[in-house]
CSV table of C-alpha atoms in Angstrom, one decimal:
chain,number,residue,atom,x,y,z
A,1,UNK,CA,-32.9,-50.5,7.1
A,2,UNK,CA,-36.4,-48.9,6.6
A,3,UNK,CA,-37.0,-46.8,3.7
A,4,UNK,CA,-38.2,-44.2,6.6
A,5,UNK,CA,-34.6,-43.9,7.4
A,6,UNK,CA,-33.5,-43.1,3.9
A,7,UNK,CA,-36.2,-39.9,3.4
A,8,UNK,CA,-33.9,-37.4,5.4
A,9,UNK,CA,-30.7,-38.1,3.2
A,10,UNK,CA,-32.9,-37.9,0.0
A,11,UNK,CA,-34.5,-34.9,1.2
A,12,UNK,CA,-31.1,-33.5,1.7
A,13,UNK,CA,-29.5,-35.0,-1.3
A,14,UNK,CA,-32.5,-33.3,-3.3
A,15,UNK,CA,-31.8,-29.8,-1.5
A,16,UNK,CA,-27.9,-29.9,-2.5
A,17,UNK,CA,-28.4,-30.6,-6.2
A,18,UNK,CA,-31.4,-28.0,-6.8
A,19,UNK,CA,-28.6,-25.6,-5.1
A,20,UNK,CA,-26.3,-26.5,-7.6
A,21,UNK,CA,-28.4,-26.1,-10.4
A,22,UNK,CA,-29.4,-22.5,-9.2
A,23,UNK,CA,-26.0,-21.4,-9.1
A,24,UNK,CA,-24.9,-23.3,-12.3
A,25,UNK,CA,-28.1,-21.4,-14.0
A,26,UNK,CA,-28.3,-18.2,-12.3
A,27,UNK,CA,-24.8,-17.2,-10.9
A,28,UNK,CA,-23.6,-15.6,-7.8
A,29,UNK,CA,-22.9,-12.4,-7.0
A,30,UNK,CA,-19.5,-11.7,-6.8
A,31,UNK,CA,-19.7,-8.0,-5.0
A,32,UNK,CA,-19.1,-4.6,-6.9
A,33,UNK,CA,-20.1,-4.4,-10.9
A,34,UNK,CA,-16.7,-4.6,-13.2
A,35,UNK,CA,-17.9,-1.9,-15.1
A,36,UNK,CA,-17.5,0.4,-11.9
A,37,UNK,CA,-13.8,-0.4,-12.0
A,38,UNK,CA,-11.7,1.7,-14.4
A,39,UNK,CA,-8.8,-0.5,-16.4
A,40,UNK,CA,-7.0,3.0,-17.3
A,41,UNK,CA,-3.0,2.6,-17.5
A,42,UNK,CA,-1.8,4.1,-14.2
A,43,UNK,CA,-0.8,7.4,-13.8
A,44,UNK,CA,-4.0,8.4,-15.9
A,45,UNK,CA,-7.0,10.5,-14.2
A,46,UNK,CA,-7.6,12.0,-12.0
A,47,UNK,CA,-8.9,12.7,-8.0
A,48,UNK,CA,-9.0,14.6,-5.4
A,49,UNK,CA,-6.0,13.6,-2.6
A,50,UNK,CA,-5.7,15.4,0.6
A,51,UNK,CA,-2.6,14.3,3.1
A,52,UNK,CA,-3.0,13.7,6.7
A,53,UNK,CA,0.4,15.4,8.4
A,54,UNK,CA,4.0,13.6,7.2
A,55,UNK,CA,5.6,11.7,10.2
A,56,UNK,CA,8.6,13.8,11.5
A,57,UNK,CA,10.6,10.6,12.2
A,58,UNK,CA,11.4,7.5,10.5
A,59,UNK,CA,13.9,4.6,12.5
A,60,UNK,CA,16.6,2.6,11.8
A,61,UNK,CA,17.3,-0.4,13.9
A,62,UNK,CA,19.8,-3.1,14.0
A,63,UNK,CA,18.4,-6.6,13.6
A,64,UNK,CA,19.2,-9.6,15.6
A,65,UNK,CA,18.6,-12.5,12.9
A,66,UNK,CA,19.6,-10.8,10.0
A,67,UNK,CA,23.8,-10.7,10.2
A,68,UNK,CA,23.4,-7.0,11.4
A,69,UNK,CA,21.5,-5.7,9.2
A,70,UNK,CA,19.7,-2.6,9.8
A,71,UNK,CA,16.0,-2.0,8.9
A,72,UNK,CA,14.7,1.2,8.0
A,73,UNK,CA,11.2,1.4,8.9
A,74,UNK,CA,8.9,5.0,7.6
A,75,UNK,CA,5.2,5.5,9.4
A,76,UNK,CA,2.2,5.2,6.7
A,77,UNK,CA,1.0,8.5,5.5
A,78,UNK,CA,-2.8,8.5,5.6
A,79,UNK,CA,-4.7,10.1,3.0
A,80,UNK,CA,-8.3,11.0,1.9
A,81,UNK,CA,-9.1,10.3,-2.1
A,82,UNK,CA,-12.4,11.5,-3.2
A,83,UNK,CA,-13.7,11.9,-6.9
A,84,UNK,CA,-11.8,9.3,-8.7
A,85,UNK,CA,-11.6,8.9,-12.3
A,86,UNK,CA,-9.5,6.9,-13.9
A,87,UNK,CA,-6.3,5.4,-12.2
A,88,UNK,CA,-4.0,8.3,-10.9
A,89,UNK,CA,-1.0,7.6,-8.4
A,90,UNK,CA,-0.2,9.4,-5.1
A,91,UNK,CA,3.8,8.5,-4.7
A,92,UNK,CA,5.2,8.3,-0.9
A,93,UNK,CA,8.6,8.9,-1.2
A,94,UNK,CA,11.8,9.0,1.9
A,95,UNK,CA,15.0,10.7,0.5
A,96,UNK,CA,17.5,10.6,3.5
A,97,UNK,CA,21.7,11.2,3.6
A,98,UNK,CA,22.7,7.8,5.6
A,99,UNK,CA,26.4,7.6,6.5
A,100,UNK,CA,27.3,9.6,3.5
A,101,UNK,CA,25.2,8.2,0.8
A,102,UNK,CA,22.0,8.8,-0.4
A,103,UNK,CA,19.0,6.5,0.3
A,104,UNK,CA,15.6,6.5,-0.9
A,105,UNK,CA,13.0,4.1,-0.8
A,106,UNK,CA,9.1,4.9,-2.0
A,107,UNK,CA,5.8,3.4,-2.5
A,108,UNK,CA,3.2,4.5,-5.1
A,109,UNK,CA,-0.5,3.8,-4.9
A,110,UNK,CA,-2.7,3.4,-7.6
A,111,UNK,CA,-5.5,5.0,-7.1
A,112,UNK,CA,-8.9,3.9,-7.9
A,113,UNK,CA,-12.4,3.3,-6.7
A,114,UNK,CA,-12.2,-0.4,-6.6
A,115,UNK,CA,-9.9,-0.8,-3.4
A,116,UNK,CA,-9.2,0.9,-0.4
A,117,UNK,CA,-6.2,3.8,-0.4
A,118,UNK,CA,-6.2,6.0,2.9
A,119,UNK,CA,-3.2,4.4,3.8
A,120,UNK,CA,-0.1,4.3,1.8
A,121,UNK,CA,2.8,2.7,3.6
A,122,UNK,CA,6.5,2.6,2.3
A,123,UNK,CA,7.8,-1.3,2.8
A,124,UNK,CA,10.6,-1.7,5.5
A,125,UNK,CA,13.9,-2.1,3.6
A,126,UNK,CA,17.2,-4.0,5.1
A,127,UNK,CA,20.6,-2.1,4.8
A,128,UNK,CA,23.5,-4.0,5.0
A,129,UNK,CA,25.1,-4.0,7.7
A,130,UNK,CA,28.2,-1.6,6.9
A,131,UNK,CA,25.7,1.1,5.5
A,132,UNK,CA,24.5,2.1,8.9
A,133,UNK,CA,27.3,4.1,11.1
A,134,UNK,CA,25.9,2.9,15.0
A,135,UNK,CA,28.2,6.1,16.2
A,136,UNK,CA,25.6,8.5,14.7
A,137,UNK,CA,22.2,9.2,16.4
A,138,UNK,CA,20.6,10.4,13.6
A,139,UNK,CA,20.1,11.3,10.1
A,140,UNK,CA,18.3,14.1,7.7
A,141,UNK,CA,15.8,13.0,5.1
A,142,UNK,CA,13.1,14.5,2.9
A,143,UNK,CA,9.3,12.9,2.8
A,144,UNK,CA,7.5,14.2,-0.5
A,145,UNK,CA,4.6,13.0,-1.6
A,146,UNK,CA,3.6,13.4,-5.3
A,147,UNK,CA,0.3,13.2,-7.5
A,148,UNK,CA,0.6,12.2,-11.0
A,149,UNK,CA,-2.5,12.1,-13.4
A,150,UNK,CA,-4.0,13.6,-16.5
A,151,UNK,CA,-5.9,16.2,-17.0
A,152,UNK,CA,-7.4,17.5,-21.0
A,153,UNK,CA,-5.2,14.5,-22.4
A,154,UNK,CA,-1.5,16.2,-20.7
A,155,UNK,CA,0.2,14.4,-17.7
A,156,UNK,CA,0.1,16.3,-14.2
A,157,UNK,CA,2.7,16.3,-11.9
A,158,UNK,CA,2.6,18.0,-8.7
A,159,UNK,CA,4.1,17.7,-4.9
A,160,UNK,CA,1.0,17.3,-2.9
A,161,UNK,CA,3.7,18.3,0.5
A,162,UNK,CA,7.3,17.3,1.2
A,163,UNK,CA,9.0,18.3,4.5
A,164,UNK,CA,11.8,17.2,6.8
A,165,UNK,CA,11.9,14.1,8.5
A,166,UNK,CA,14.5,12.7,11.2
A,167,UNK,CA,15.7,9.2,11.1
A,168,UNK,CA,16.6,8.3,14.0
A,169,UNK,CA,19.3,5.2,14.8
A,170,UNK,CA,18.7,2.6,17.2
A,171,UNK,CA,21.4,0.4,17.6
């Protein structure tokens, strides 16, 4: 082969190491500033949290795969968070009377201004598959939603809304 043929890989063999070296010397940016992101214990802080409107229904459904089981399933609650300091916590919470027993399941978000939180969502949970009477239509349960933070040093606790909620059986 001609040295003529070799120029284009040296050329690009040159390009890839003085890449290297840039980023080995200079860095890359990685996005947002650490230092903009608070490392507060949760539950500390504070913000401002509106709530969209609670669902009015939540469902529990039978599952094919899973030996019966049931799986409860609660819409996400949107929210808007403005004027975050610190790491606060905005608690979704589903209280509901199933078959005779009491059920709750919850997700809490830590707020922050390092990731996105205008949607909290509760997970979908499995029931076994006794827990779930298919002869009843329906249930009564609770959604609250809670906001705990810090204000002057003292913890704050306060129900941002709560209202009634139907979960609904689909067999």
């Amino acid at each position: 082969m001609e040295r003529t043929h070799y120029a284009p890989v040296v050329a690009g063999g040159l390009l890839v190491v003085t890449a290297l070296l840039v980023v080995a010397a200079v860095g890359v940016p990685t996005g947002a500033p650490q230092a903009d992101c608070d490392d507060a214990p949760a539950g500390t802080g504070s913000a401002s949290v509106s709530v969209a409107a609670l669902p009015d229904r939540a469902t529990v459904e039978r599952q094919q795969f899973d030996g019966g089981a049931w799986r409860l399933s609660v819409p996400d609650l949107g929210v808007r968070v403005d004027d975050v300091r610190g790491r606060p916590t905005v608690t979704y919470k589903l209280r509901a009377n199933v078959s005779g027993r009491t059920l709750a399941v919850a997700s809490t978000a830590i707020l922050g201004r390092c990731h996105d939180t205008s949607r909290i969502g509760i997970e979908a949970t499995l029931l076994e598959p006794d827990r779930v009477d298919e002869t009843d239509s329906a249930y009564d349960g609770r959604l609250t939603v809670t906001y705990r933070g810090t204000r002057d040093g003292d913890r704050v606790e306060r129900e941002l809304t709560g209202g009634n909620v139907t979960v609904v059986v689909r067999g």
